Coordinates of C-alpha atoms and ligand atoms in Angstrom, one line a residue:
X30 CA -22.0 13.2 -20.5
X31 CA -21.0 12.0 -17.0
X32 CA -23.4 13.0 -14.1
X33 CA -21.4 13.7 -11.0
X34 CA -22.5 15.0 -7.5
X35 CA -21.2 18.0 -5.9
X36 CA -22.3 19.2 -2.4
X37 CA -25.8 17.8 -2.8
X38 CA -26.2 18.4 -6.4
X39 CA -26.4 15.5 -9.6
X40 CA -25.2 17.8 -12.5
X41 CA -23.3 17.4 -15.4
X42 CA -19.5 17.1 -15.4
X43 CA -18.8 20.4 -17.2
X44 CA -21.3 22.2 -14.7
X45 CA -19.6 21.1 -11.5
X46 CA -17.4 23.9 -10.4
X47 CA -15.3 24.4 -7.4
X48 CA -13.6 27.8 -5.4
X49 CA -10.3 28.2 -6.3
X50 CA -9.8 28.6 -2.7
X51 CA -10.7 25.0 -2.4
X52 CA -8.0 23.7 0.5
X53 CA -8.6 20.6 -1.9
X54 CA -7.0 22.3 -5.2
X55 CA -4.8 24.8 -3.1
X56 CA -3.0 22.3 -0.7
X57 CA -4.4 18.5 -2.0
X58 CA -5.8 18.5 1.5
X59 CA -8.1 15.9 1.6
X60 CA -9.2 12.4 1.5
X61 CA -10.6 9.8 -1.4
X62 CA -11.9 6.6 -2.2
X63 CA -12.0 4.5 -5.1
X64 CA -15.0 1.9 -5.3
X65 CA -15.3 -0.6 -8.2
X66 CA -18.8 -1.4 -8.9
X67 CA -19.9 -4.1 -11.7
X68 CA -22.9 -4.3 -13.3
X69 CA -24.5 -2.4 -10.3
X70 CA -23.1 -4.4 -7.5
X71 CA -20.2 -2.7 -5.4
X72 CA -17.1 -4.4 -4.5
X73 CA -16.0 -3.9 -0.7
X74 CA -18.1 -0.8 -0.2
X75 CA -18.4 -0.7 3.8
X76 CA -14.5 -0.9 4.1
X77 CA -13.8 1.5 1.5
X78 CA -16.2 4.0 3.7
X79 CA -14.3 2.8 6.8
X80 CA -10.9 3.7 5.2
X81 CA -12.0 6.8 3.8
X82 CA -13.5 8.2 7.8
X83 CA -9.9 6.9 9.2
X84 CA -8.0 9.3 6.6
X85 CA -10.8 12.0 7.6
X86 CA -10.2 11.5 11.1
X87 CA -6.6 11.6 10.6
X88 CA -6.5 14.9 9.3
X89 CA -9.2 16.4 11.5
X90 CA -12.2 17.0 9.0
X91 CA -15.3 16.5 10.5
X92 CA -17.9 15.3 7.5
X93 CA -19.8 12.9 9.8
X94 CA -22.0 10.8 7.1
X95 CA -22.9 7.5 7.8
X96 CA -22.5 4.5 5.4
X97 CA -26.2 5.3 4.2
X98 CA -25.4 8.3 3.1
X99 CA -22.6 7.2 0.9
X100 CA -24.7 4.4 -0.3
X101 CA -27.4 6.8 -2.0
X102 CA -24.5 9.0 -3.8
X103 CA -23.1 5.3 -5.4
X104 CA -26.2 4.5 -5.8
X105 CA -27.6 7.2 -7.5
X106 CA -23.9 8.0 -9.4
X107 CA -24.4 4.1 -10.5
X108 CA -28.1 4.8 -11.8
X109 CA -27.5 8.1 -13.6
X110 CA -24.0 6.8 -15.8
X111 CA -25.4 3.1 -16.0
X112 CA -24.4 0.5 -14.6
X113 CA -21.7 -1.2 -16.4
X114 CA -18.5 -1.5 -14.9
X115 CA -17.8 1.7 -12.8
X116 CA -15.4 3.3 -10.7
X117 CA -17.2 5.4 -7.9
X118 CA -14.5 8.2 -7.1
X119 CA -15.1 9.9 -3.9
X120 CA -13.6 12.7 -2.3
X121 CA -13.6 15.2 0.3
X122 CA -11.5 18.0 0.6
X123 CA -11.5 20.5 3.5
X124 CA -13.2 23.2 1.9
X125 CA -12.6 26.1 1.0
X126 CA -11.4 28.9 2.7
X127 CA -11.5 32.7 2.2
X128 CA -7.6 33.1 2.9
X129 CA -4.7 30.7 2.1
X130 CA -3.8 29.3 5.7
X131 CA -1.9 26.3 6.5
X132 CA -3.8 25.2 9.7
X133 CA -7.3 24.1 9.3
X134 CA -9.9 26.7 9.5
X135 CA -12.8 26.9 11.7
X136 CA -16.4 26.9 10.3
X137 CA -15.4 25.8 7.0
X138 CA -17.7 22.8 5.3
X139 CA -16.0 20.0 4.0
X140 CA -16.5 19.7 -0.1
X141 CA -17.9 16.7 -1.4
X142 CA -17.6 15.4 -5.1
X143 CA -17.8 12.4 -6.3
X144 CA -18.0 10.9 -10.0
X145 CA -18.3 7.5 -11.9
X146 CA -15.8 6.3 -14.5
X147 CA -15.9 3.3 -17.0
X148 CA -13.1 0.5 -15.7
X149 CA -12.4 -2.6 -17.4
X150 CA -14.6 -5.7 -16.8
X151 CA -13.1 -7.7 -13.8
X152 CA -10.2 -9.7 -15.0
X153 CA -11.4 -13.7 -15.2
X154 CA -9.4 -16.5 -13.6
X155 CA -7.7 -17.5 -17.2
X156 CA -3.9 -17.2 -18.0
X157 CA -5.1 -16.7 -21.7
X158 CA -7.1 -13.7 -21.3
X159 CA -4.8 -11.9 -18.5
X160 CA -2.4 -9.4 -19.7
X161 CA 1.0 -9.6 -17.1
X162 CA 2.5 -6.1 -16.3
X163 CA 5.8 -4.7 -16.7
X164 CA 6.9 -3.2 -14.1
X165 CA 9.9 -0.1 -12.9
X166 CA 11.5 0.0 -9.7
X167 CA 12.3 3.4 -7.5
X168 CA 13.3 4.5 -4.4
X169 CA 10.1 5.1 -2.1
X170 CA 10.3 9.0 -2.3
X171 CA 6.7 9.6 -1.0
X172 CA 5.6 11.0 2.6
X173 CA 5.6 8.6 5.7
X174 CA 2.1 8.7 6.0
X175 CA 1.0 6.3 3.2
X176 CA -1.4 4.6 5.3
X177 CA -3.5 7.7 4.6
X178 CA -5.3 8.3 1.2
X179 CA -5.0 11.8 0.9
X180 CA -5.8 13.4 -2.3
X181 CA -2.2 14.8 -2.2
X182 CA -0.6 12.3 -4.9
X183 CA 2.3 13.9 -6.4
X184 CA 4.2 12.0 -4.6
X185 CA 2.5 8.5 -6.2
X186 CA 2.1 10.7 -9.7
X187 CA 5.7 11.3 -10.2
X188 CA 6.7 7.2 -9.3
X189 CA 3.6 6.2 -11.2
X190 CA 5.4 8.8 -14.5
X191 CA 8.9 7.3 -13.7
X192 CA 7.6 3.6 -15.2
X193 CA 5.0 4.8 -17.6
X194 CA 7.7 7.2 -19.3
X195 CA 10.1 3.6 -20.0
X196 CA 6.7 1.5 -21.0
X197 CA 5.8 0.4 -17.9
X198 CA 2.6 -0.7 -16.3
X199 CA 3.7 0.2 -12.8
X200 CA 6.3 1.1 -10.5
X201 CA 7.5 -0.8 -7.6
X202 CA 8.7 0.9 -4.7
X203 CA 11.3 0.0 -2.2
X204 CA 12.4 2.3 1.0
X205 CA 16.0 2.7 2.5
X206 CA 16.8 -0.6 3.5
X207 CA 16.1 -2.3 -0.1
X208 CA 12.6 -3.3 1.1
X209 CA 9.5 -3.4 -1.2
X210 CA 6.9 -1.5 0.1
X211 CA 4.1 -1.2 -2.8
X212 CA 3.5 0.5 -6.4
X213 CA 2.2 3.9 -7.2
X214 CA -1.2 3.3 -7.2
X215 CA -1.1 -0.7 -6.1
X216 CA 0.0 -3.4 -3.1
X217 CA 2.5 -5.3 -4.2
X218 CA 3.0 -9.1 -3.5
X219 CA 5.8 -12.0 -4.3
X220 CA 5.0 -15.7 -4.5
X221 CA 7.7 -18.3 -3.3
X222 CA 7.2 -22.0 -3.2
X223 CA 3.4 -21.3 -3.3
X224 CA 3.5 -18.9 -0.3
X225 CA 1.7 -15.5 -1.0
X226 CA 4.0 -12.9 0.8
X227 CA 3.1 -9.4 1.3
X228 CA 4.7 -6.7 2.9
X229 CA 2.4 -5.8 6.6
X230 CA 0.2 -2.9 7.2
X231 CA 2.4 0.3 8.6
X232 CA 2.7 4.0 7.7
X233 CA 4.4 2.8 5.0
X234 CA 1.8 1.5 2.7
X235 CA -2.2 2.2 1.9
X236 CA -4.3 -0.5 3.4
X237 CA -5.7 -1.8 0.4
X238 CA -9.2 -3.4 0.0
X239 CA -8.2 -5.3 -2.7
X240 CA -5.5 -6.6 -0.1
X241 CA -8.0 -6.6 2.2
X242 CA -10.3 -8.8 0.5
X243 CA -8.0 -11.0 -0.8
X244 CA -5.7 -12.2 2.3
X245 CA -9.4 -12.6 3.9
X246 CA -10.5 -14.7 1.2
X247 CA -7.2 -16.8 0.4
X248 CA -7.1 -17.7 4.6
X249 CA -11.0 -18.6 4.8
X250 CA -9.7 -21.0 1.6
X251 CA -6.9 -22.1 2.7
X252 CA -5.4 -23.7 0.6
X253 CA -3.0 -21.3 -0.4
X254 CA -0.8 -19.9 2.9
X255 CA 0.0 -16.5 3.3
X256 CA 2.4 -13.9 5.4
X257 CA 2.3 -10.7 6.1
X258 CA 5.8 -9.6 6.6
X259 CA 9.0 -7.4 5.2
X260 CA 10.2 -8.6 1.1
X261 CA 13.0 -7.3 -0.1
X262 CA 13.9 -6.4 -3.3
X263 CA 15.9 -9.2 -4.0
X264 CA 13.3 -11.5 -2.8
X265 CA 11.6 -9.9 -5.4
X266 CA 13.8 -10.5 -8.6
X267 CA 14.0 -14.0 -6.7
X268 CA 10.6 -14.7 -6.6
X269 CA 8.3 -17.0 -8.5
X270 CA 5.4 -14.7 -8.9
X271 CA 4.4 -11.6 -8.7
X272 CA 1.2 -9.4 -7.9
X273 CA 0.2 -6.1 -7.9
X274 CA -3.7 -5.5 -7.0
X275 CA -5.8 -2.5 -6.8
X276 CA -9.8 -1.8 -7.0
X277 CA -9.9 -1.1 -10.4
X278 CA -7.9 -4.2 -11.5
X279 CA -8.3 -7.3 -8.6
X280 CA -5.2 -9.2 -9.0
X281 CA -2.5 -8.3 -11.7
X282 CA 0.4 -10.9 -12.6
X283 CA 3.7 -8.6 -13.1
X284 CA 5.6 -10.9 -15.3
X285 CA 9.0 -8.7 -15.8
X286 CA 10.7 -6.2 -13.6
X287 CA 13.3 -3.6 -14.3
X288 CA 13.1 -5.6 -17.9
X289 CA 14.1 -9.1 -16.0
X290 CA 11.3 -11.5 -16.3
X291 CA 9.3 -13.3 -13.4
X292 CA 8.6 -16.9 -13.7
X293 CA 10.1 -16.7 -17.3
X294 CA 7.8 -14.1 -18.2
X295 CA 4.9 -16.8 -17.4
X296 CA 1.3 -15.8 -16.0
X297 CA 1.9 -18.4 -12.2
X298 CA -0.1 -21.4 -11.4
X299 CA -0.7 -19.3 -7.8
X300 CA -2.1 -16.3 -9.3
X301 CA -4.6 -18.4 -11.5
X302 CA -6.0 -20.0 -8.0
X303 CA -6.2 -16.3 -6.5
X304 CA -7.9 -15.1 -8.9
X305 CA -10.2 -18.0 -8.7
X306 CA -11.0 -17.3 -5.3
X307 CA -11.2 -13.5 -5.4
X308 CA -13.6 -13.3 -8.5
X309 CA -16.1 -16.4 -6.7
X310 CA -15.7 -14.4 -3.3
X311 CA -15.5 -10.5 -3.8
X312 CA -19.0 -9.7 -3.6
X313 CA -19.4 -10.5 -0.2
X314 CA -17.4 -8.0 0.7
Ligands
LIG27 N1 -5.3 3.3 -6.0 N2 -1.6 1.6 -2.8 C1 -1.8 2.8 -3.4 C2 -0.7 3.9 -3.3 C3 -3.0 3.1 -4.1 O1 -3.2 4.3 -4.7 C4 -4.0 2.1 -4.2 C5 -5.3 2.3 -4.9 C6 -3.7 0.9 -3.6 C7 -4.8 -0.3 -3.7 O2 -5.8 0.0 -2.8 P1 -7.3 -0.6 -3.1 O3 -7.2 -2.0 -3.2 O4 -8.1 -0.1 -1.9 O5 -7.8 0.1 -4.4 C8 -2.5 0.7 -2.9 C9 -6.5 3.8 -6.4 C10 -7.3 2.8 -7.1 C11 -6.3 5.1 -7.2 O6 -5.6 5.9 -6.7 O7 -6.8 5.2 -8.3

């Protein structure tokens, strides 16, 4: 049985109840994180916290915990559901009211939950043992405010539904002018002629930590360049590799899109060095 926290409480999963009135459940109005954590050691903790107090002070809720604070929840979370390879989900919703109000009530304390969940171990840096994803396409049908993780998903849910209902891993997603922007729940990134392209940070993508990590990590290196700049989708179908990365998976190699293989449906030499560097330089992040 999971132990989870809920406004100050450790409890059991099945014990941790929330209001209806939750602004949370009534209007997805709030903000989350997802954390990976092996074998006790978190990945990128201090900019996941950073990320998650932008969206909060995005959408005006006022939690005010510092990094400590979130540290001891992991922490504890990590101790209590051992510590094998972990998600850490954390979330904070406005709270909950005792009316159903659009504009953000006054005096009303912030919920706070937060759980772990088993992941898979972090991939290793070995085309054998890496499984590529399929991937859909769609249109980019979501809000223009996708810099923000707000719990609202539906959104992501219904483009994440679109792939998984044809047998794919993902869905790519690509806005009115044909341009890539990223997946449902991942950034998205092509590979030509060794270049690791990626589309830039704006309101219309999250600003991943895996992203994050791994641009940071690939420049300090340097050996393999890397832009930050529009892809279009027939750069994509063009391209030798590509990516999709998120926490809970580091660096996937997509290896067919809309049923048309990449790289003749062949894990890349460029994603085998990435990985390399990510999985020897992730945890000092
Ligand atoms: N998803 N883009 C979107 C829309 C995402 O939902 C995510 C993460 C990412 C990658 O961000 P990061 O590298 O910080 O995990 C990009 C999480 C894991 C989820 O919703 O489960």
């Amino acid at each position: 049985m999971s132990i989870v926290y809920l406004d100050g409480s450790y409890l059991p999963m099945a014990e941790a109840k929330i209001s209806p009135m939750d602004r949370g459940f009534l209007f997805g109005d709030g903000i989350y994180e997802v954390v990976p954590s092996y074998n006790g050691q978190m990945v990128g903790f201090a900019p996941h916290i950073d990320r998650m107090n932008n969206g909060m002070n995005a959408i005006g809720i006022e939690l005010g915990w510092s990094h400590q604070q979130w540290k001891a929840v992991c922490d504890s979370l990590i101790e209590k559901n051992g510590s094998g390879n972990l998600a850490l989900y954390l979330h904070v919703s406005r709270g909950a009211d005792t009316k159903r109000f659009h504009a953000y009530p006054e005096g009303v304390a912030p919920t706070v939950f937060a759980f772990a969940f088993e992941i898979p171990p972090a991939p290793v840096a070995d085309k054998s043992k890496v499984v590529g994803y399929k991937v859909a396409t769609s249109r980019d049908l979501r809000w223009e405010r996708c810099q923000i993780k707000s719990t609202a998903l539906l959104g992501n849910v219904m483009h994440f539904q679109h792939g998984y209902q044809q047998g794919a891993n993902e869905t790519l997603l690509y806005n009115e002018r044909n341009e890539l922007t990223e997946a449902s729940a991942c950034n998205a990134y092509i590979v030509k002629n060794g270049v690791v392209i990626t589309p830039p940070l704006d309101n219309q993508i999250l600003p991943g930590i895996t992203r994050y990590i791994l641009l940071d990590l690939l420049r300090k290196d340097g050996s393999i360049p890397v832009e930050e700049r529009t892809v279009t989708m027939d750069e994509v179908f063009d391209a030798d590799e590509v990516w999709v990365t998120s926490s809970s998976k580091e660096i996937v190699p997509v290896i067919e899109v809309d049923g048309k293989p990449i790289n003749n449906g062949e894990i890349g030499d460029v994603w085998l060095a990435a990985q390399t560097i990510y999985s020897a330089g992730k945890l000092n992040y």
